[in-house]
């Protein structure tokens, strides 16, 4: 071989192992990860173990693979997030720890039990912080596995999520039609609505409005063109069908953000290069649309469904979130600049909650991820959020501004709209704290960057 040539090293058997372990991890996390506090014993541990295995395999078999150089900043940010967890667990001298803002009450309790002179981690509850760090594993693993996945592997993972969303939609409609008889989490406060594999209707609505984006991206990115014959009717049919499922959840956030999903689908389908105008298969596509229309009419014919959704919008400003947020802002100020520790919101909020707002149910989250991060991670956490938003904005600029006049990348476009939906929903909820949506979030972050490719090495 002539020196200086750059042959491509073929993928090793490791690529097959990586693809299978990642696919199995996705399937496990998607199926078992929607229960949150209602999850079956051991489900969380199984998901985290699968995440560790998939992450380890992806890294161990990555020796001959190059990832997108622009993704290195995102990997560095992920390392900083892990470092934040570690720093919050480092023992501090007792005098330093008790001098931290917001720690006076906890220091007084430690004095009462004779532990006041002992070192303590920055976090008020190191066990909760460790648990929160482990809870980040599914999203982190989905991101890393997605980065190291080839284009074909990414399409396979897209198909896994789409198929799962279809299963979730069917299950949710059965739950809705039977008053919750098929609910996986009968103890859920939202039981009786279309919950799918989730315990929370809002989180189910997020998956359902993201699914049409992934369908459009998959069809546009499919290299064989075998789905082109169905064209636009298939994409918009999927959009309508999933939106019917969103309606059955009665999620206000889902219905509002569904508009963003629709815009994203239009951008993907209407972007230059979308050859969705062929007439082959038109009869099948029309039949599918008719079926969707019939299902939609059946759903909407029950006026009680529409009435219940509209009633929820009428009472939006009576939502308990408007009582939680002022207290959460106060808590964030008390623990600035270092925070109370990841996973400690529940305990912190109970010490600051006014008695006139105490009700039948306790508050386990701020229902605003940015506020909760401010409380638990302080200025360092907010800086990490800011860095993420900067990276995200740079990818939006790359895709929609610097590529002007070129064909949009359908997969990256779907990822952008997916992340926009989840980031906006995080203003009123905590979507990515469930492993199911955490995996979707992490994978979407990976899809912002080019697929992995075999490494080129100099011949000799």
PDB file of C-alpha atoms in Angstrom, residues 77-353:
ATOM      1  CA  UNK A  77     -20.655  19.409  29.281  1.00  0.00           C
ATOM      2  CA  UNK A  78     -21.844  15.929  30.250  1.00  0.00           C
ATOM      3  CA  UNK A  79     -18.569  15.419  32.140  1.00  0.00           C
ATOM      4  CA  UNK A  80     -19.145  18.713  33.967  1.00  0.00           C
ATOM      5  CA  UNK A  81     -22.615  17.537  35.021  1.00  0.00           C
ATOM      6  CA  UNK A  82     -21.092  14.348  36.435  1.00  0.00           C
ATOM      7  CA  UNK A  83     -18.443  16.445  38.177  1.00  0.00           C
ATOM      8  CA  UNK A  84     -21.155  18.566  39.801  1.00  0.00           C
ATOM      9  CA  UNK A  85     -22.660  15.418  41.356  1.00  0.00           C
ATOM     10  CA  UNK A  86     -19.236  14.362  42.656  1.00  0.00           C
ATOM     11  CA  UNK A  87     -18.470  17.807  44.102  1.00  0.00           C
ATOM     12  CA  UNK A  88     -21.766  17.844  45.987  1.00  0.00           C
ATOM     13  CA  UNK A  89     -20.780  14.535  47.618  1.00  0.00           C
ATOM     14  CA  UNK A  90     -17.295  15.581  48.769  1.00  0.00           C
ATOM     15  CA  UNK A  91     -17.176  15.807  52.604  1.00  0.00           C
ATOM     16  CA  UNK A  92     -16.631  19.327  53.907  1.00  0.00           C
ATOM     17  CA  UNK A  93     -15.300  20.389  57.324  1.00  0.00           C
ATOM     18  CA  UNK A  94     -18.163  20.908  59.775  1.00  0.00           C
ATOM     19  CA  UNK A  95     -17.527  24.646  60.237  1.00  0.00           C
ATOM     20  CA  UNK A  96     -17.438  25.257  56.494  1.00  0.00           C
ATOM     21  CA  UNK A  97     -20.548  23.176  55.862  1.00  0.00           C
ATOM     22  CA  UNK A  98     -22.661  24.865  58.536  1.00  0.00           C
ATOM     23  CA  UNK A  99     -21.676  28.308  57.207  1.00  0.00           C
ATOM     24  CA  UNK A 100     -23.157  27.572  53.773  1.00  0.00           C
ATOM     25  CA  UNK A 101     -26.316  29.559  52.931  1.00  0.00           C
ATOM     26  CA  UNK A 102     -29.515  27.733  53.905  1.00  0.00           C
ATOM     27  CA  UNK A 103     -27.763  25.096  56.031  1.00  0.00           C
ATOM     28  CA  UNK A 104     -28.491  26.598  59.460  1.00  0.00           C
ATOM     29  CA  UNK A 105     -31.577  24.466  60.188  1.00  0.00           C
ATOM     30  CA  UNK A 106     -29.845  21.235  59.150  1.00  0.00           C
ATOM     31  CA  UNK A 107     -26.783  22.223  61.203  1.00  0.00           C
ATOM     32  CA  UNK A 108     -28.973  22.759  64.267  1.00  0.00           C
ATOM     33  CA  UNK A 109     -30.517  19.301  63.848  1.00  0.00           C
ATOM     34  CA  UNK A 110     -27.055  17.720  63.557  1.00  0.00           C
ATOM     35  CA  UNK A 111     -26.043  19.500  66.771  1.00  0.00           C
ATOM     36  CA  UNK A 112     -29.057  18.028  68.570  1.00  0.00           C
ATOM     37  CA  UNK A 113     -28.085  14.473  67.571  1.00  0.00           C
ATOM     38  CA  UNK A 114     -24.418  14.981  68.409  1.00  0.00           C
ATOM     39  CA  UNK A 115     -23.157  15.031  64.821  1.00  0.00           C
ATOM     40  CA  UNK A 116     -22.502  18.757  64.531  1.00  0.00           C
ATOM     41  CA  UNK A 117     -18.714  18.431  64.566  1.00  0.00           C
ATOM     42  CA  UNK A 118     -18.554  15.740  61.888  1.00  0.00           C
ATOM     43  CA  UNK A 119     -17.735  16.469  58.222  1.00  0.00           C
ATOM     44  CA  UNK A 120     -20.680  16.496  55.823  1.00  0.00           C
ATOM     45  CA  UNK A 121     -21.101  16.618  52.062  1.00  0.00           C
ATOM     46  CA  UNK A 122     -22.258  19.908  50.539  1.00  0.00           C
ATOM     47  CA  UNK A 123     -25.596  18.274  49.810  1.00  0.00           C
ATOM     48  CA  UNK A 124     -28.113  18.242  52.642  1.00  0.00           C
ATOM     49  CA  UNK A 125     -28.937  14.648  51.702  1.00  0.00           C
ATOM     50  CA  UNK A 126     -26.014  12.801  50.087  1.00  0.00           C
ATOM     51  CA  UNK A 127     -28.136   9.674  49.533  1.00  0.00           C
ATOM     52  CA  UNK A 128     -30.689  11.677  47.542  1.00  0.00           C
ATOM     53  CA  UNK A 129     -27.880  13.275  45.528  1.00  0.00           C
ATOM     54  CA  UNK A 130     -26.358   9.882  44.718  1.00  0.00           C
ATOM     55  CA  UNK A 131     -29.788   8.619  43.653  1.00  0.00           C
ATOM     56  CA  UNK A 132     -30.274  11.672  41.424  1.00  0.00           C
ATOM     57  CA  UNK A 133     -26.867  11.133  39.853  1.00  0.00           C
ATOM     58  CA  UNK A 134     -27.779   7.524  39.067  1.00  0.00           C
ATOM     59  CA  UNK A 135     -31.140   8.685  37.700  1.00  0.00           C
ATOM     60  CA  UNK A 136     -29.229  10.682  35.068  1.00  0.00           C
ATOM     61  CA  UNK A 137     -27.631   7.513  33.698  1.00  0.00           C
ATOM     62  CA  UNK A 138     -30.360   6.603  31.155  1.00  0.00           C
ATOM     63  CA  UNK A 139     -30.297  10.023  29.487  1.00  0.00           C
ATOM     64  CA  UNK A 140     -26.487  10.145  29.562  1.00  0.00           C
ATOM     65  CA  UNK A 141     -26.205   6.631  28.125  1.00  0.00           C
ATOM     66  CA  UNK A 142     -28.733   7.405  25.381  1.00  0.00           C
ATOM     67  CA  UNK A 143     -26.680  10.467  24.413  1.00  0.00           C
ATOM     68  CA  UNK A 144     -23.335   8.656  24.300  1.00  0.00           C
ATOM     69  CA  UNK A 145     -24.761   5.578  22.565  1.00  0.00           C
ATOM     70  CA  UNK A 146     -26.451   7.859  20.034  1.00  0.00           C
ATOM     71  CA  UNK A 147     -23.191   9.671  19.333  1.00  0.00           C
ATOM     72  CA  UNK A 148     -21.347   6.410  18.663  1.00  0.00           C
ATOM     73  CA  UNK A 149     -24.177   5.021  16.516  1.00  0.00           C
ATOM     74  CA  UNK A 150     -23.879   4.915  12.745  1.00  0.00           C
ATOM     75  CA  UNK A 151     -26.566   6.350  10.504  1.00  0.00           C
ATOM     76  CA  UNK A 152     -28.172   2.922  10.089  1.00  0.00           C
ATOM     77  CA  UNK A 153     -28.077   2.283  13.826  1.00  0.00           C
ATOM     78  CA  UNK A 154     -29.714   5.635  14.478  1.00  0.00           C
ATOM     79  CA  UNK A 155     -32.526   4.809  12.083  1.00  0.00           C
ATOM     80  CA  UNK A 156     -33.029   1.523  13.925  1.00  0.00           C
ATOM     81  CA  UNK A 157     -33.255   3.380  17.250  1.00  0.00           C
ATOM     82  CA  UNK A 158     -35.687   5.870  15.742  1.00  0.00           C
ATOM     83  CA  UNK A 159     -37.835   2.946  14.661  1.00  0.00           C
ATOM     84  CA  UNK A 160     -37.659   1.468  18.182  1.00  0.00           C
ATOM     85  CA  UNK A 161     -38.988   4.719  19.670  1.00  0.00           C
ATOM     86  CA  UNK A 162     -41.668   5.085  16.985  1.00  0.00           C
ATOM     87  CA  UNK A 163     -42.869   1.507  17.485  1.00  0.00           C
ATOM     88  CA  UNK A 164     -42.923   2.031  21.228  1.00  0.00           C
ATOM     89  CA  UNK A 165     -44.898   5.269  20.823  1.00  0.00           C
ATOM     90  CA  UNK A 166     -47.429   3.373  18.708  1.00  0.00           C
ATOM     91  CA  UNK A 167     -47.787   0.765  21.447  1.00  0.00           C
ATOM     92  CA  UNK A 168     -48.120   3.533  24.016  1.00  0.00           C
ATOM     93  CA  UNK A 169     -50.846   5.185  21.920  1.00  0.00           C
ATOM     94  CA  UNK A 170     -52.880   1.963  21.631  1.00  0.00           C
ATOM     95  CA  UNK A 171     -52.521   1.219  25.337  1.00  0.00           C
ATOM     96  CA  UNK A 172     -53.531   4.778  26.223  1.00  0.00           C
ATOM     97  CA  UNK A 173     -56.655   4.622  24.082  1.00  0.00           C
ATOM     98  CA  UNK A 174     -57.640   1.339  25.747  1.00  0.00           C
ATOM     99  CA  UNK A 175     -57.169   2.957  29.144  1.00  0.00           C
ATOM    100  CA  UNK A 176     -59.240   5.937  28.107  1.00  0.00           C
ATOM    101  CA  UNK A 177     -62.033   3.815  26.651  1.00  0.00           C
ATOM    102  CA  UNK A 178     -62.257   1.568  29.726  1.00  0.00           C
ATOM    103  CA  UNK A 179     -61.852   4.204  32.420  1.00  0.00           C
ATOM    104  CA  UNK A 180     -58.340   3.118  33.333  1.00  0.00           C
ATOM    105  CA  UNK A 181     -58.782  -0.671  33.469  1.00  0.00           C
ATOM    106  CA  UNK A 182     -55.540  -1.249  31.566  1.00  0.00           C
ATOM    107  CA  UNK A 183     -53.490   1.255  33.552  1.00  0.00           C
ATOM    108  CA  UNK A 184     -49.996   0.085  34.449  1.00  0.00           C
ATOM    109  CA  UNK A 185     -50.083   2.309  37.528  1.00  0.00           C
ATOM    110  CA  UNK A 186     -53.581   2.117  39.115  1.00  0.00           C
ATOM    111  CA  UNK A 187     -52.484   4.330  42.000  1.00  0.00           C
ATOM    112  CA  UNK A 188     -51.760   7.268  39.712  1.00  0.00           C
ATOM    113  CA  UNK A 189     -53.662  10.468  40.386  1.00  0.00           C
ATOM    114  CA  UNK A 190     -54.284  10.680  36.608  1.00  0.00           C
ATOM    115  CA  UNK A 191     -55.730   7.193  36.275  1.00  0.00           C
ATOM    116  CA  UNK A 192     -58.716   7.091  33.907  1.00  0.00           C
ATOM    117  CA  UNK A 193     -57.031   9.191  31.249  1.00  0.00           C
ATOM    118  CA  UNK A 194     -54.786   7.981  28.442  1.00  0.00           C
ATOM    119  CA  UNK A 195     -51.555   7.346  30.347  1.00  0.00           C
ATOM    120  CA  UNK A 196     -49.984   4.672  28.158  1.00  0.00           C
ATOM    121  CA  UNK A 197     -46.874   3.375  29.909  1.00  0.00           C
ATOM    122  CA  UNK A 198     -46.689   6.466  32.134  1.00  0.00           C
ATOM    123  CA  UNK A 199     -48.127   7.373  35.500  1.00  0.00           C
ATOM    124  CA  UNK A 200     -48.386  11.041  34.492  1.00  0.00           C
ATOM    125  CA  UNK A 201     -50.628  12.207  31.631  1.00  0.00           C
ATOM    126  CA  UNK A 202     -48.394  15.173  30.820  1.00  0.00           C
ATOM    127  CA  UNK A 203     -45.381  12.947  30.223  1.00  0.00           C
ATOM    128  CA  UNK A 204     -47.438  10.631  28.027  1.00  0.00           C
ATOM    129  CA  UNK A 205     -48.609  13.642  26.019  1.00  0.00           C
ATOM    130  CA  UNK A 206     -44.976  14.644  25.424  1.00  0.00           C
ATOM    131  CA  UNK A 207     -44.121  11.262  23.917  1.00  0.00           C
ATOM    132  CA  UNK A 208     -47.200  11.374  21.703  1.00  0.00           C
ATOM    133  CA  UNK A 209     -46.452  14.825  20.287  1.00  0.00           C
ATOM    134  CA  UNK A 210     -42.787  13.960  19.721  1.00  0.00           C
ATOM    135  CA  UNK A 211     -43.634  10.741  17.857  1.00  0.00           C
ATOM    136  CA  UNK A 212     -44.888  12.427  14.615  1.00  0.00           C
ATOM    137  CA  UNK A 213     -41.594  14.315  14.370  1.00  0.00           C
ATOM    138  CA  UNK A 214     -39.680  11.049  14.549  1.00  0.00           C
ATOM    139  CA  UNK A 215     -41.992   9.442  11.983  1.00  0.00           C
ATOM    140  CA  UNK A 216     -41.384  12.291   9.536  1.00  0.00           C
ATOM    141  CA  UNK A 217     -37.626  12.166  10.150  1.00  0.00           C
ATOM    142  CA  UNK A 218     -37.483   8.401   9.715  1.00  0.00           C
ATOM    143  CA  UNK A 219     -39.367   8.468   6.415  1.00  0.00           C
ATOM    144  CA  UNK A 220     -37.282  11.345   5.065  1.00  0.00           C
ATOM    145  CA  UNK A 221     -34.009   9.698   6.105  1.00  0.00           C
ATOM    146  CA  UNK A 222     -34.911   6.181   4.896  1.00  0.00           C
ATOM    147  CA  UNK A 223     -32.232   5.457   2.260  1.00  0.00           C
ATOM    148  CA  UNK A 224     -34.105   2.866   0.166  1.00  0.00           C
ATOM    149  CA  UNK A 225     -37.068   5.135  -0.567  1.00  0.00           C
ATOM    150  CA  UNK A 226     -39.522   2.296  -0.005  1.00  0.00           C
ATOM    151  CA  UNK A 227     -41.862   4.536   2.006  1.00  0.00           C
ATOM    152  CA  UNK A 228     -41.865   7.393  -0.485  1.00  0.00           C
ATOM    153  CA  UNK A 229     -44.918   5.951  -2.233  1.00  0.00           C
ATOM    154  CA  UNK A 230     -47.055   6.712   0.811  1.00  0.00           C
ATOM    155  CA  UNK A 231     -45.698  10.243   0.943  1.00  0.00           C
ATOM    156  CA  UNK A 232     -47.223  13.061   2.898  1.00  0.00           C
ATOM    157  CA  UNK A 233     -50.527  11.322   3.749  1.00  0.00           C
ATOM    158  CA  UNK A 234     -48.644   8.795   5.884  1.00  0.00           C
ATOM    159  CA  UNK A 235     -46.752  11.496   7.780  1.00  0.00           C
ATOM    160  CA  UNK A 236     -49.786  13.685   8.399  1.00  0.00           C
ATOM    161  CA  UNK A 237     -51.861  10.627   9.179  1.00  0.00           C
ATOM    162  CA  UNK A 238     -49.418   9.759  11.951  1.00  0.00           C
ATOM    163  CA  UNK A 239     -49.607  13.357  13.180  1.00  0.00           C
ATOM    164  CA  UNK A 240     -53.416  13.272  13.407  1.00  0.00           C
ATOM    165  CA  UNK A 241     -53.493   9.863  15.030  1.00  0.00           C
ATOM    166  CA  UNK A 242     -51.000  10.791  17.742  1.00  0.00           C
ATOM    167  CA  UNK A 243     -52.749  14.107  18.361  1.00  0.00           C
ATOM    168  CA  UNK A 244     -55.985  12.218  19.000  1.00  0.00           C
ATOM    169  CA  UNK A 245     -54.044  10.364  21.675  1.00  0.00           C
ATOM    170  CA  UNK A 246     -52.878  13.677  23.133  1.00  0.00           C
ATOM    171  CA  UNK A 247     -56.491  14.819  23.357  1.00  0.00           C
ATOM    172  CA  UNK A 248     -57.320  11.688  25.356  1.00  0.00           C
ATOM    173  CA  UNK A 249     -54.661  12.607  27.931  1.00  0.00           C
ATOM    174  CA  UNK A 250     -56.400  15.945  28.727  1.00  0.00           C
ATOM    175  CA  UNK A 251     -52.933  17.437  29.127  1.00  0.00           C
ATOM    176  CA  UNK A 252     -53.018  21.214  28.710  1.00  0.00           C
ATOM    177  CA  UNK A 253     -49.282  21.401  28.049  1.00  0.00           C
ATOM    178  CA  UNK A 254     -49.574  18.580  25.544  1.00  0.00           C
ATOM    179  CA  UNK A 255     -52.310  20.310  23.587  1.00  0.00           C
ATOM    180  CA  UNK A 256     -50.439  23.623  23.525  1.00  0.00           C
ATOM    181  CA  UNK A 257     -47.090  22.100  22.508  1.00  0.00           C
ATOM    182  CA  UNK A 258     -48.778  19.913  19.895  1.00  0.00           C
ATOM    183  CA  UNK A 259     -48.764  23.027  17.706  1.00  0.00           C
ATOM    184  CA  UNK A 260     -44.956  23.027  17.833  1.00  0.00           C
ATOM    185  CA  UNK A 261     -44.930  19.374  16.806  1.00  0.00           C
ATOM    186  CA  UNK A 262     -47.168  20.175  13.844  1.00  0.00           C
ATOM    187  CA  UNK A 263     -44.873  23.004  12.767  1.00  0.00           C
ATOM    188  CA  UNK A 264     -41.877  20.685  13.021  1.00  0.00           C
ATOM    189  CA  UNK A 265     -43.547  18.056  10.862  1.00  0.00           C
ATOM    190  CA  UNK A 266     -44.365  20.700   8.247  1.00  0.00           C
ATOM    191  CA  UNK A 267     -40.748  21.911   8.215  1.00  0.00           C
ATOM    192  CA  UNK A 268     -39.412  18.371   7.788  1.00  0.00           C
ATOM    193  CA  UNK A 269     -41.875  17.393   5.073  1.00  0.00           C
ATOM    194  CA  UNK A 270     -41.844  20.684   3.170  1.00  0.00           C
ATOM    195  CA  UNK A 271     -38.081  21.192   3.229  1.00  0.00           C
ATOM    196  CA  UNK A 272     -36.323  21.075  -0.100  1.00  0.00           C
ATOM    197  CA  UNK A 273     -35.615  17.585  -1.345  1.00  0.00           C
ATOM    198  CA  UNK A 274     -38.705  15.961   0.163  1.00  0.00           C
ATOM    199  CA  UNK A 275     -39.893  13.714  -2.670  1.00  0.00           C
ATOM    200  CA  UNK A 276     -43.327  12.995  -1.226  1.00  0.00           C
ATOM    201  CA  UNK A 277     -45.326  13.681  -4.349  1.00  0.00           C
ATOM    202  CA  UNK A 278     -45.282  10.322  -6.091  1.00  0.00           C
ATOM    203  CA  UNK A 279     -48.644   8.751  -6.785  1.00  0.00           C
ATOM    204  CA  UNK A 280     -47.776   5.111  -6.079  1.00  0.00           C
ATOM    205  CA  UNK A 281     -49.613   3.814  -3.060  1.00  0.00           C
ATOM    206  CA  UNK A 282     -52.081   6.700  -3.037  1.00  0.00           C
ATOM    207  CA  UNK A 283     -55.033   4.374  -2.442  1.00  0.00           C
ATOM    208  CA  UNK A 284     -53.415   2.885   0.642  1.00  0.00           C
ATOM    209  CA  UNK A 285     -52.506   6.329   1.953  1.00  0.00           C
ATOM    210  CA  UNK A 286     -56.042   7.639   1.404  1.00  0.00           C
ATOM    211  CA  UNK A 287     -57.424   4.588   3.186  1.00  0.00           C
ATOM    212  CA  UNK A 288     -55.186   5.304   6.153  1.00  0.00           C
ATOM    213  CA  UNK A 289     -56.315   8.919   6.321  1.00  0.00           C
ATOM    214  CA  UNK A 290     -59.974   7.844   6.190  1.00  0.00           C
ATOM    215  CA  UNK A 291     -59.368   5.430   9.053  1.00  0.00           C
ATOM    216  CA  UNK A 292     -57.729   8.186  11.074  1.00  0.00           C
ATOM    217  CA  UNK A 293     -60.617  10.545  10.349  1.00  0.00           C
ATOM    218  CA  UNK A 294     -63.147   7.949  11.541  1.00  0.00           C
ATOM    219  CA  UNK A 295     -61.229   7.403  14.770  1.00  0.00           C
ATOM    220  CA  UNK A 296     -60.977  11.161  15.310  1.00  0.00           C
ATOM    221  CA  UNK A 297     -64.716  11.653  14.776  1.00  0.00           C
ATOM    222  CA  UNK A 298     -65.528   8.874  17.232  1.00  0.00           C
ATOM    223  CA  UNK A 299     -63.288  10.509  19.817  1.00  0.00           C
ATOM    224  CA  UNK A 300     -64.665  13.988  19.298  1.00  0.00           C
ATOM    225  CA  UNK A 301     -68.304  12.875  19.108  1.00  0.00           C
ATOM    226  CA  UNK A 302     -68.277  12.433  22.866  1.00  0.00           C
ATOM    227  CA  UNK A 303     -68.645  16.068  23.847  1.00  0.00           C
ATOM    228  CA  UNK A 304     -67.592  15.264  27.388  1.00  0.00           C
ATOM    229  CA  UNK A 305     -64.024  14.750  26.188  1.00  0.00           C
ATOM    230  CA  UNK A 306     -63.813  18.214  24.650  1.00  0.00           C
ATOM    231  CA  UNK A 307     -65.622  19.738  27.627  1.00  0.00           C
ATOM    232  CA  UNK A 308     -63.218  18.202  30.126  1.00  0.00           C
ATOM    233  CA  UNK A 309     -60.227  19.533  28.221  1.00  0.00           C
ATOM    234  CA  UNK A 310     -61.673  23.022  27.861  1.00  0.00           C
ATOM    235  CA  UNK A 311     -62.613  23.074  31.540  1.00  0.00           C
ATOM    236  CA  UNK A 312     -59.000  22.418  32.468  1.00  0.00           C
ATOM    237  CA  UNK A 313     -57.964  25.519  30.512  1.00  0.00           C
ATOM    238  CA  UNK A 314     -60.659  27.554  32.290  1.00  0.00           C
ATOM    239  CA  UNK A 315     -59.090  26.695  35.643  1.00  0.00           C
ATOM    240  CA  UNK A 316     -55.466  27.004  34.516  1.00  0.00           C
ATOM    241  CA  UNK A 317     -54.710  29.981  36.768  1.00  0.00           C
ATOM    242  CA  UNK A 318     -56.018  28.082  39.795  1.00  0.00           C
ATOM    243  CA  UNK A 319     -53.321  25.454  39.292  1.00  0.00           C
ATOM    244  CA  UNK A 320     -51.235  24.617  42.355  1.00  0.00           C
ATOM    245  CA  UNK A 321     -48.073  25.466  40.442  1.00  0.00           C
ATOM    246  CA  UNK A 322     -48.803  29.155  41.039  1.00  0.00           C
ATOM    247  CA  UNK A 323     -48.614  28.464  44.784  1.00  0.00           C
ATOM    248  CA  UNK A 324     -45.459  26.377  44.487  1.00  0.00           C
ATOM    249  CA  UNK A 325     -43.342  28.733  42.392  1.00  0.00           C
ATOM    250  CA  UNK A 326     -43.137  31.717  44.800  1.00  0.00           C
ATOM    251  CA  UNK A 327     -42.083  29.337  47.579  1.00  0.00           C
ATOM    252  CA  UNK A 328     -39.576  27.681  45.263  1.00  0.00           C
ATOM    253  CA  UNK A 329     -38.070  31.055  44.311  1.00  0.00           C
ATOM    254  CA  UNK A 330     -37.719  31.867  48.005  1.00  0.00           C
ATOM    255  CA  UNK A 331     -36.006  28.517  48.593  1.00  0.00           C
ATOM    256  CA  UNK A 332     -33.590  29.135  45.716  1.00  0.00           C
ATOM    257  CA  UNK A 333     -32.581  32.464  47.252  1.00  0.00           C
ATOM    258  CA  UNK A 334     -31.974  30.824  50.640  1.00  0.00           C
ATOM    259  CA  UNK A 335     -29.479  28.327  49.221  1.00  0.00           C
ATOM    260  CA  UNK A 336     -27.655  30.535  46.738  1.00  0.00           C
ATOM    261  CA  UNK A 337     -25.009  30.308  45.432  1.00  0.00           C
ATOM    262  CA  UNK A 338     -24.206  26.605  45.995  1.00  0.00           C
ATOM    263  CA  UNK A 339     -27.638  24.994  46.265  1.00  0.00           C
ATOM    264  CA  UNK A 340     -29.065  22.448  48.686  1.00  0.00           C
ATOM    265  CA  UNK A 341     -27.908  19.368  46.802  1.00  0.00           C
ATOM    266  CA  UNK A 342     -29.387  17.418  43.899  1.00  0.00           C
ATOM    267  CA  UNK A 343     -32.481  15.466  44.887  1.00  0.00           C
ATOM    268  CA  UNK A 344     -33.218  17.498  48.008  1.00  0.00           C
ATOM    269  CA  UNK A 345     -36.117  19.636  46.763  1.00  0.00           C
ATOM    270  CA  UNK A 346     -38.719  17.509  48.539  1.00  0.00           C
ATOM    271  CA  UNK A 347     -37.091  17.903  51.976  1.00  0.00           C
ATOM    272  CA  UNK A 348     -36.229  21.575  51.452  1.00  0.00           C
ATOM    273  CA  UNK A 349     -39.700  22.554  50.308  1.00  0.00           C
ATOM    274  CA  UNK A 350     -41.349  20.972  53.339  1.00  0.00           C
ATOM    275  CA  UNK A 351     -39.289  23.173  55.674  1.00  0.00           C
ATOM    276  CA  UNK A 352     -40.291  26.364  53.825  1.00  0.00           C
ATOM    277  CA  UNK A 353     -43.857  25.655  52.703  1.00  0.00           C
TER     278      UNK A 353
END
